Structures are given as structure tokens and as C-alpha cells.
Coordinates of C-alpha atoms in Angstrom, one line a residue:
X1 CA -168.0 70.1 70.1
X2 CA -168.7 66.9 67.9
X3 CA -167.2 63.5 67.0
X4 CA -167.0 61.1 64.1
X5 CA -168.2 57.4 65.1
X6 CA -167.1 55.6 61.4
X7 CA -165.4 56.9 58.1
X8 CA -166.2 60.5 56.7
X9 CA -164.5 61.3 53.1
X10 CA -163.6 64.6 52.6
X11 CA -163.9 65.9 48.9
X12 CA -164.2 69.5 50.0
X13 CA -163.2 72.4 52.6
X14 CA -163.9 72.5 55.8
X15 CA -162.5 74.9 58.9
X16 CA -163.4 73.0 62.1
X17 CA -163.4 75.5 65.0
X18 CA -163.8 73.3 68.6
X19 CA -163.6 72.8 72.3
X20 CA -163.8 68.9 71.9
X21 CA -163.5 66.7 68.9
X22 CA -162.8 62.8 68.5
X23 CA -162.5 60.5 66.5
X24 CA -163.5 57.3 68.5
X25 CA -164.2 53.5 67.8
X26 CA -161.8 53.0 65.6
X27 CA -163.4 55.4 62.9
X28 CA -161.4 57.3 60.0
X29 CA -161.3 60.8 58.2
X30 CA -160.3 60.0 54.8
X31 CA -159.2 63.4 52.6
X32 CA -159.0 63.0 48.7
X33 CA -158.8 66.9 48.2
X34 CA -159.7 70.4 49.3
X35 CA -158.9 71.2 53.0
X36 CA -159.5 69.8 56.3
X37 CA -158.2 72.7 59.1
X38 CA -158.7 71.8 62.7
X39 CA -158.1 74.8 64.5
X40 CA -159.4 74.7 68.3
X41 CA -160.1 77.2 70.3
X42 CA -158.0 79.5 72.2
X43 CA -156.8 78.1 76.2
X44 CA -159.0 75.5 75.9
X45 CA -158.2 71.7 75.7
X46 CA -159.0 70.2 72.1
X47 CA -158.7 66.6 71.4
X48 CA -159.1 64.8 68.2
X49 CA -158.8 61.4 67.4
X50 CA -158.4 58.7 69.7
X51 CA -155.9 55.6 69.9
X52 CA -157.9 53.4 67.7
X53 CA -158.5 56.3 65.0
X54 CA -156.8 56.7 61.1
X55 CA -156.1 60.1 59.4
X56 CA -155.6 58.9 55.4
X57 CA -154.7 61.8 52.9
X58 CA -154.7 60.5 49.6
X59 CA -154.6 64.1 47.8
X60 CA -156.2 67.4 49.5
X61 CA -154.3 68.9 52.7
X62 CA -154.9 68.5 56.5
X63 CA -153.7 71.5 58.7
X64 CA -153.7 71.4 62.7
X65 CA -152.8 74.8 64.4
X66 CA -153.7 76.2 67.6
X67 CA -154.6 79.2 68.6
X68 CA -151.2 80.5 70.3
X69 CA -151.7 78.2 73.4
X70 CA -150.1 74.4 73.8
X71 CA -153.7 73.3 74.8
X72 CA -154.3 71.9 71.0
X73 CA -153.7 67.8 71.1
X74 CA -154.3 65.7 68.1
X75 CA -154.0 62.4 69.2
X76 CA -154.4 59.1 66.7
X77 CA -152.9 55.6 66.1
X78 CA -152.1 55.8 62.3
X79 CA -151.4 58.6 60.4
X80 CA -150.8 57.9 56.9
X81 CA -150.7 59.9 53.2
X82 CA -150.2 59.5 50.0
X83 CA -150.1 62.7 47.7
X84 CA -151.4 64.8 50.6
X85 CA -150.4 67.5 52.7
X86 CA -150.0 67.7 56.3
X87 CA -149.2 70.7 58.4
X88 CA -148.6 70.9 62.1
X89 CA -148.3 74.5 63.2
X90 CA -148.5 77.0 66.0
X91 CA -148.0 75.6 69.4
X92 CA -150.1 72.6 68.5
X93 CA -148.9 69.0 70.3
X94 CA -149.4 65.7 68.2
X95 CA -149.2 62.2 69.3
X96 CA -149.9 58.9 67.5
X97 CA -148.7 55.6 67.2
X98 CA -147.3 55.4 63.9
X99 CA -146.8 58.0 61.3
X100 CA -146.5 56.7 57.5
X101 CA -146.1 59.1 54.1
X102 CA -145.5 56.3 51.6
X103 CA -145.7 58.9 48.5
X104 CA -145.0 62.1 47.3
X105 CA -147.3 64.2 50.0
X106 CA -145.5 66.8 52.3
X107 CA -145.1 67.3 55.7
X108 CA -144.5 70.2 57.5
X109 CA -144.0 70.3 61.4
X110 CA -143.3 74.4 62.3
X111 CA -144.3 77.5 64.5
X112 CA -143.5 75.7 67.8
X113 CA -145.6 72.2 67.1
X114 CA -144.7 69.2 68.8
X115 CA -145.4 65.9 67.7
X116 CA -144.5 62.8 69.6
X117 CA -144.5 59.2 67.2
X118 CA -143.7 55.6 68.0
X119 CA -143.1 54.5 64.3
X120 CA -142.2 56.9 61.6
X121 CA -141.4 55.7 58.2
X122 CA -141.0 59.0 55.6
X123 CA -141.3 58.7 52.0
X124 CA -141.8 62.3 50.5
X125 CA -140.9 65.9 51.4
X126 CA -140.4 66.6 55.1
X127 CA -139.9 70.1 57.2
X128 CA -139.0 70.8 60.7
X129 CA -138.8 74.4 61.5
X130 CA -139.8 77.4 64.2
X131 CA -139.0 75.2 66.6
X132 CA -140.8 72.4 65.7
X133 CA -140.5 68.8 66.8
X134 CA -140.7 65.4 66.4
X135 CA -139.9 63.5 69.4
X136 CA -140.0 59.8 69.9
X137 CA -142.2 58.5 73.0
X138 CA -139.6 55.4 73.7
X139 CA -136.8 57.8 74.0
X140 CA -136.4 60.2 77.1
X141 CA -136.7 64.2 76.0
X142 CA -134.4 66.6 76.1
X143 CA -135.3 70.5 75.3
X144 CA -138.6 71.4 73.8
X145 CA -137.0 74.2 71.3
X146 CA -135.4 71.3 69.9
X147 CA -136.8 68.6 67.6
X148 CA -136.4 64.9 67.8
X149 CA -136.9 62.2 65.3
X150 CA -137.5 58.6 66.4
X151 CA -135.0 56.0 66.8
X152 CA -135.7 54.4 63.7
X153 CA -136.7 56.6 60.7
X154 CA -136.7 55.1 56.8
X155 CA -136.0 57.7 54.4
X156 CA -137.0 57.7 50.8
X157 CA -137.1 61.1 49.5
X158 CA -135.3 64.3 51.4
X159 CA -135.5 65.2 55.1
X160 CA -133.7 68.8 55.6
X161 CA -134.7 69.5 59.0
X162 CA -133.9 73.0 60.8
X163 CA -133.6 71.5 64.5
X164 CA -132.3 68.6 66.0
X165 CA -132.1 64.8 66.3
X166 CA -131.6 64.9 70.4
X167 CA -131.9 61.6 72.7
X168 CA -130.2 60.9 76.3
X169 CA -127.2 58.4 76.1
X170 CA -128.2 55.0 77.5
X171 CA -128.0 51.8 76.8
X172 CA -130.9 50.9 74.7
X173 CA -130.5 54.1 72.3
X174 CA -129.6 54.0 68.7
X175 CA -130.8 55.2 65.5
X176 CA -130.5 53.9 61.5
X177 CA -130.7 56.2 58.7
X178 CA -132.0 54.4 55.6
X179 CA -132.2 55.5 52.2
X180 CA -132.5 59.3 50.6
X181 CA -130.8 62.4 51.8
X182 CA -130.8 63.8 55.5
X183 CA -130.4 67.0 55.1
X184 CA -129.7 69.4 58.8
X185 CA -129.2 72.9 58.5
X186 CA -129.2 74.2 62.2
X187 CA -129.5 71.1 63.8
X188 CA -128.3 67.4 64.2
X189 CA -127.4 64.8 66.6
X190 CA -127.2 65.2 70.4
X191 CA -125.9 62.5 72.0
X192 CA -126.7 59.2 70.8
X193 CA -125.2 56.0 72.0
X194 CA -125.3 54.5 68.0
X195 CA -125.9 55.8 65.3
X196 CA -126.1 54.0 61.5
X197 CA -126.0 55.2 58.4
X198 CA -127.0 52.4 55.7
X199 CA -125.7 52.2 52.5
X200 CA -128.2 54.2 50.4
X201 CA -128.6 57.0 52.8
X202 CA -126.3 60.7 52.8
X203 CA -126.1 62.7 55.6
X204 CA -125.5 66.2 55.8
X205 CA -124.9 68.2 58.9
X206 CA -124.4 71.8 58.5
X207 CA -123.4 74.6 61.2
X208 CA -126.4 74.1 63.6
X209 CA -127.2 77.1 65.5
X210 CA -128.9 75.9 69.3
X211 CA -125.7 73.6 70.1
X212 CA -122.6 74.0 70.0
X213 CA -121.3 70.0 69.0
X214 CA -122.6 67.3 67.4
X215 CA -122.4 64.6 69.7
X216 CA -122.7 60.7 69.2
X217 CA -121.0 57.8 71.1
X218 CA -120.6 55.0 68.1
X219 CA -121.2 56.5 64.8
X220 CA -121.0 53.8 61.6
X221 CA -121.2 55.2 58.0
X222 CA -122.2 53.0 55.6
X223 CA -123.2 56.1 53.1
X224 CA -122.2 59.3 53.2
X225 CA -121.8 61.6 56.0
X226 CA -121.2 65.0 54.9
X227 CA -120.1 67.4 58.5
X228 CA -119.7 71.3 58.0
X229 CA -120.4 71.4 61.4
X230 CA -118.3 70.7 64.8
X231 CA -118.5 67.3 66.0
X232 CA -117.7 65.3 69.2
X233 CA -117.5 61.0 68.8
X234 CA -116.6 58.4 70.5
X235 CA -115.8 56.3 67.5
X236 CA -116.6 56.8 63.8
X237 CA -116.6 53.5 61.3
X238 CA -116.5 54.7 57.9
X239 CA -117.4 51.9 54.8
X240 CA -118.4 54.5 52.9
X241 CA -118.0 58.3 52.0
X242 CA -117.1 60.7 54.9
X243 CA -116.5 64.8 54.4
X244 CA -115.3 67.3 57.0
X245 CA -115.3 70.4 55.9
X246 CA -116.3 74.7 55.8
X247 CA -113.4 74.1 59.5
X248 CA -115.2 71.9 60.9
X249 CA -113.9 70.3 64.4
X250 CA -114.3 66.4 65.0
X251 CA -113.1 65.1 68.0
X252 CA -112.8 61.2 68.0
X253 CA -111.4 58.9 70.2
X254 CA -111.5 55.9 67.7
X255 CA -111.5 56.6 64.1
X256 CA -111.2 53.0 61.0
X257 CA -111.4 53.9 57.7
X258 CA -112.7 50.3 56.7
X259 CA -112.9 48.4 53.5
X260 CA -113.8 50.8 50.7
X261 CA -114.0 54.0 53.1
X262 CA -113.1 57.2 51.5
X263 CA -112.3 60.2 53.7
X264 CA -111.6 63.5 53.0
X265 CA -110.5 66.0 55.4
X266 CA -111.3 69.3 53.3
X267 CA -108.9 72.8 53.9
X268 CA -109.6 74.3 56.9
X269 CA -110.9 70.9 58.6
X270 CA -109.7 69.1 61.5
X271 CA -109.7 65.5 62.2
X272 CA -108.7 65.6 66.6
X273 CA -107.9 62.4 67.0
X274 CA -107.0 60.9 70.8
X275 CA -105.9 57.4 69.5
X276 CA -103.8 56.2 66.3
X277 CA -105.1 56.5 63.1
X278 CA -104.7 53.6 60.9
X279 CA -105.3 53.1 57.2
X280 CA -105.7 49.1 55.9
X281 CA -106.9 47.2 52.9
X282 CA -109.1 49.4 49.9
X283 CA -109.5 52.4 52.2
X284 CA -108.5 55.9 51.1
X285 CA -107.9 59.0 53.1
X286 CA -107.4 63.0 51.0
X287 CA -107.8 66.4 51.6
X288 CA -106.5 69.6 52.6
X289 CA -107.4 69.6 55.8
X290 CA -105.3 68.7 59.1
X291 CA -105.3 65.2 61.2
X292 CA -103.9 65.9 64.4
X293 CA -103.2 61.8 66.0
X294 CA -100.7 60.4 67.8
X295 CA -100.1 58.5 64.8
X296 CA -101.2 58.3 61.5
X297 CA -100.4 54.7 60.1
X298 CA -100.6 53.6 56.5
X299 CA -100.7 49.9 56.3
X300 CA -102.4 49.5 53.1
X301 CA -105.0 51.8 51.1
X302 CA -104.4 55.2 49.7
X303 CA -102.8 58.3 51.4
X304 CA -104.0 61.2 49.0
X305 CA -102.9 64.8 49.8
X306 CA -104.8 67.9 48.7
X307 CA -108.1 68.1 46.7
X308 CA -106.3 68.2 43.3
X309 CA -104.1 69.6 44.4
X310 CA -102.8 70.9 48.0
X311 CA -101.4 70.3 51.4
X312 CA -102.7 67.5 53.6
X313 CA -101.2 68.3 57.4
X314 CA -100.7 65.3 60.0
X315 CA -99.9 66.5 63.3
X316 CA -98.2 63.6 64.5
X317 CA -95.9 61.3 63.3
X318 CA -96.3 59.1 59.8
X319 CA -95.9 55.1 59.9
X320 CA -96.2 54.3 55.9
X321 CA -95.8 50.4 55.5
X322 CA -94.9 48.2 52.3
X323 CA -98.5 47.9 51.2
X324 CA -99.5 51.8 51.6
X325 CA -99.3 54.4 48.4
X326 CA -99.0 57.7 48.8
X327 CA -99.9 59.8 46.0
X328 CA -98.5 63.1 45.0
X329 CA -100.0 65.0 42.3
X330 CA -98.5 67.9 40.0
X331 CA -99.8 70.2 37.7
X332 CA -97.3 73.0 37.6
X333 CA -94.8 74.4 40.3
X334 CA -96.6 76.4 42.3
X335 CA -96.9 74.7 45.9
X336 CA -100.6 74.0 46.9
X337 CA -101.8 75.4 44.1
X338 CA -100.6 73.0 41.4
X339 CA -98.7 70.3 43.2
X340 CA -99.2 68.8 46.4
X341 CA -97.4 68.5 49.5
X342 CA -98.2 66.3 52.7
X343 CA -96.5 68.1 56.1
X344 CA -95.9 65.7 59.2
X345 CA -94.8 67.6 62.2
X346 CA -93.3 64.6 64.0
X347 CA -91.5 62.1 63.0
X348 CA -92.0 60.0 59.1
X349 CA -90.8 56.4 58.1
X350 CA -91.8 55.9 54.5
X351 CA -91.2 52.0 53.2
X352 CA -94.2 51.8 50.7
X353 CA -95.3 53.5 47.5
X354 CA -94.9 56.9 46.6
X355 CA -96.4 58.1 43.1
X356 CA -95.9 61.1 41.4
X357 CA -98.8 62.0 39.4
X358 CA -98.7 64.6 36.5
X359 CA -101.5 66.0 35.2
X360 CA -103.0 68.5 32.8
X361 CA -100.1 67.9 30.6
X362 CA -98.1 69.3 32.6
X363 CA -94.5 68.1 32.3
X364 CA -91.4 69.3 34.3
X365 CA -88.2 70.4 32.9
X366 CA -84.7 69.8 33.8
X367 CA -83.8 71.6 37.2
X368 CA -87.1 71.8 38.8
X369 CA -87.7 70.7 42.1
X370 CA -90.6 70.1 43.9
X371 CA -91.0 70.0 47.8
X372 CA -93.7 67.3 48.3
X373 CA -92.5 66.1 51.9
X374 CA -92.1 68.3 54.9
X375 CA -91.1 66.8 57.9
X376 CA -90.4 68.5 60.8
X377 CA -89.1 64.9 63.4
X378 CA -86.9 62.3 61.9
X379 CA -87.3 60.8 58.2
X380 CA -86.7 57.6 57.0
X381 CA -87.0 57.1 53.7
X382 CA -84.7 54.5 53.1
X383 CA -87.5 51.6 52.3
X384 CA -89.6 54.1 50.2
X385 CA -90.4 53.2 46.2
X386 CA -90.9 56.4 44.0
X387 CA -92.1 56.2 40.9
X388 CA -93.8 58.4 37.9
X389 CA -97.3 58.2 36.1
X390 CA -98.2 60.3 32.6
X391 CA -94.5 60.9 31.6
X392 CA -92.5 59.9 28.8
X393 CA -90.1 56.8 29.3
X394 CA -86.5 57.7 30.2
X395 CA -87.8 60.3 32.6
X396 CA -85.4 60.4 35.7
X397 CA -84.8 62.3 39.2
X398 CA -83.7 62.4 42.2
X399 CA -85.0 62.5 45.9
X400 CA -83.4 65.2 47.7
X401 CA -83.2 66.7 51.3
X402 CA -84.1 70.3 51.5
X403 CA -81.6 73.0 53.5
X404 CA -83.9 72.1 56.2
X405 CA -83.1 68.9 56.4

């Protein structure tokens, strides 16, 4: 048992085996290098640090594990590094006030450690796994085998965390992702009334493996959001760069492509959504994916089928106003592989652009046809503009109904 009453530097290595130990009166352990491990004892109660109390790392590394029990509790106000390295591990519960890594020190939170934070703000290398947590004390809990991040977490480096950003819907609840890359392989969002992703942060979500959806009420994208992983939203505002992907699910109610968004439904994705889609102003919507909608409307923006090339799928019916463009691409005359093709099972009216794009040189020769619309209601094409791009001048053709119709 023991306590520090003040500030003790720590220039060298030091193993810490304890029933009790505090740090009280507002004192602080300051590590510059070598190692500080505070390991307890096993199925007793440890304690170290007290509300008042810093841990600084400015260089060395600090590692808290237990002994196979949850009866280790680290408990301080401000936990801050630089160039450091903190480790939370084996069953071992942190709380504290505010957690700050404003350098290039690294974090690791695994083996079934738990650590709840008020404030987190996290500039360097960051790792949730094991079942490790980080749960936010202002938020309710959900499942310890998952982990939680607080609502509001700045990001400067690269978070790739193995568990899961989980909260209660309520009124109160929402969370902003600002800055670097959040990285989630086995894990993401569980039911958040907002969430916000800035305009210097990308998200990644890949297949997590304790739930089954990723699930969010009001979900604004100001970045990137990159999902290879099923998804359930109530409404999705994309201003920036949003990918579906590796057939992916996402199941929206509400989905605007705002000013600038760029969306691409990748082959073997699926956009579900329960309301019209609809397509204004600078936005831009490709892939090879499938958007099933009552409605897909383009009113302005760009309508771009395939991923250079191939077959976008709406399963609904197609609204293309004056303003819209739809761009078809070709490369040779295979279908899919070399020129695109956008399929609408219901029913099309096309009074906008439509561009035929030809690429890699690739010119066609008298005869050759090209089935770039498949339609499978009623088409109107009667208001459409067609036009060509990268062929020589004189160029003509002709816009044909198939046998089918």
C-alpha cells in the first residue's frame, strides 16, 4: 500500500504490485521514459489516483493490468501524453475526467479493460481490442463486451477500433467526428440519435462481427463515410464522399445527396430506400450497385452508371429532369465490362442530358449498337438530349428501341 502526496518524475522502471495506491491532493506522476506498471493484486480492490490527480507521459510507457479480476480501478481527473505509451489491459476498469494524447504517443485499451471518460480528445495512434472499452459516463451503457467512445471525440491521427461506438437513442445524444481517419473493423455505431462527420474526417465501417446493423437515427456526412458493412438509418445527409460497398445493406428512410455529395453505390451494394430519392444542384450519384426507391429523381447533378464501366440498377421508377445528366460511358462492346448500362425496373421519363462518353480510344464502327437503357415500365424519351464526347466531328446515330421494347 502507498500514495503519492505531490509530483514524482519517473526517468526509470518501476513494477508497482498493490492493495491500495492514490494519488491524492491534486498530486501528479510525471513519466519521461522507462516503465511505470501498476499491476494490483489479485480479488482485491486497487485504487490509484484520485479526482484531483494528473498522469503526464511525455516519453516512457505507463501500463495498468489486473490480475484476471475487474477489482483493478484507476481513477484520475486528467490523463494526458505526449510521445508516451499507455496500455490498459486485462480486466482493468479506468475512469477519469478527461483523457488528452496531443502527440504521437499510443494508446491501447485491450484484454477486457474498460475505461469510462467525460472528455476525450485523440491525437496519435489508438486501439480498442479483446473486448475492450471506452464508454462515455454522460451517456447510458449498453453491453460491456462492446466498447464506447464518447459523444464528442477530435481525431487527428487514426482510430481503427475493433468494437463499437454504442449509446441508447434519446434526445440529448449525438456524436461529431473531427479530423483523421476512423477506422472500425468489427465494430461501429449502435444507435445514435446524430451523428456528424466534419469535413476533414473519413469514416470507415467494415463488417463488424458482435451486431448485426449499424444503426443511427440522423447521420450527416460532411467527409467521407466509407460502409462495407450493413446499415440501418433514419436519414443520411451526404456534402461529401459516401461508399457502399463489399454487398453491403443500407436501409434509409430519407436519403439528400446535397451540394457537392458524391455517392457511389459499388456492385453488389444496396441502397433500400423507403422514400424518393432525389438528386439537385452539384451532387453526383455512380456505381454498380442497386438503389431500390420508390423513385429515383434527377433534378440536377450527375447520374453516373457503373465504376468505369458497368450497370447501375434502380429498382423503381426514373424521373430525369431538364437540368440532370446522365452519363454513359464506352470503352468497347462488351456490356458491363466496357460500356455501361443503367437498368430501371419501373417506369423511366428522360427530358435532360444524356452523354455518351468514349474512352480509351475506343471508337465504334458503323453498325454497332449499344444497349445503354433497360427499362422494364413505360419510357419516355421524347424530351431527352443525346449527345457524344471524344469523337470526331460528323459522327452520327440513332436512338433505337430494342425487340423488347
Amino acid at each position: 500500500d502507498g500514495s503519492i502526496d505531490g509530483v514524482v518524475t519517473n526517468t526509470g522502471n518501476i513494477v508497482q504490485h498493490a492493495r491500495f495506491f492514490s494519488l491524492i491532493n491534486g498530486s501528479s506522476l510525471v513519466l519521461q521514459s522507462g516503465t511505470y506498471w501498476f499491476k494490483g493484486s489479485a480479488n482485491d480492490v486497487n485504487l490509484l489516483g484520485d479526482m484531483e490527480s494528473d498522469l503526464i507521459l511525455d516519453g516512457g510507457e505507463f501500463i495498468v493490468g489486473g490480475s484476471g479480476s475487474r477489482d483493478l480501478y484507476f481513477v484520475l481527473s486528467n490523463m494526458q501524453f505526449g510521445t508516451g505509451t499507455i496500455t490498459v489491459e486485462k480486466d482493468t476498469l479506468v475512469q477519469g475526467v478527461s483523457f488528452k494524447g496531443n502527440g504521437s504517443g499510443t494508446f491501447h485499451v485491450k484484454d477486457n479493460a474498460a475505461m469510462t471518460i467525460n472528455d476525450m480528445v485523440i491525437n496519435g495512434n489508438y486501439s480498442i481490442r479483446g473486448g475492450g472499452a471506452i464508454r462515455s459516463v454522460s451517456t447510458p451503457l449498453v453491453a460491456t463486451e462492446k466498447s464506447h467512445l464518447d459523444n464528442q471525440a477530435t481525431l487527428a491521427g487514426q482510430l481503427q477500433l475493433f468494437g463499437t461506438i454504442a449509446q441508447m437513442s434519446g434526445p440529448e445524444l449525438a456524436s461529431t467526428l473531427t479530423g483523421g481517419r476512423w477506422i472500425f473493423d468489427g465494430g461501429g455505431f449502435s444507435r445514435y440519435r446524430v451523428a456528424t462527420i466534419s469535413d476533414d474526417a473519413f469514416l470507415r465501417m467494415n463488417q463488424p462481427t458482435d451486431l448485426n446493423l449499424i444503426l443511427a437515427d440522423d447521420v450527416t456526412n460532411n467527409g467521407t463515410l466509407h460502409l462495407s458493412t450493413d446499415g440501418e438509418f433514419d436519414s443520411l445527409m451526404n456534402h461529401g464522399k459516401f461508399i457502399l460497398n463489399d454487398d453491403a445493406i443500407l436501409v434509409l428512410d430519407h436519403f439528400s445527396n446535397g451540394d457537392g455529395g458524391d455517392a457511389v453505390i459499388e456492385k453488389g451494394a444496396d441502397l433500400i430506400l423507403l422514400q424518393p430519392l432525389v438528386l439537385d444542384r452539384d451532387a453526383r450519384f455512380s456505381g454498380g450497385g442497386t438503389i431500390k426507391t420508390p423513385k429515383f429523381e434527377l433534378r440536377a447533378g450527375l447520374l453516373d452508371p457503373g465504376s468505369s464501366p458497368g450497370v447501375l440498377t434502380i429498382d423503381g421508377d426514373y424521373l430525369h429532369s431538364a437540368e440532370g445528366t446522365l452519363h454513359i460511358e464506352l470503352a468497347g462492346r462488351t456490356l458491363e465490362h466496357e460500356y455501361d448500362q443503367l437498368i430501371v425496373t419501373g417506369d423511366a421519363t428522360i427530358e435532360g442530358s444524356v452523354n455518351f462518353i468514349f474512352t480509351r480510344g475506343f471508337a465504334p464502327s458503323e453498325g454497332d449498337a449499344f444497349e445503354f437503357l433497360a427499362i422494364g415500365g413505360a419510357a419516355d424519351l421524347a424530351g431527352a438530349h443525346f449527345a457524344t464526347e471524344n469523337l470526331a466531328p460528323g459522327f452520327e446515330f440513332d436512338i433505337l428501341p430494342t425487340a423488347a421494347g
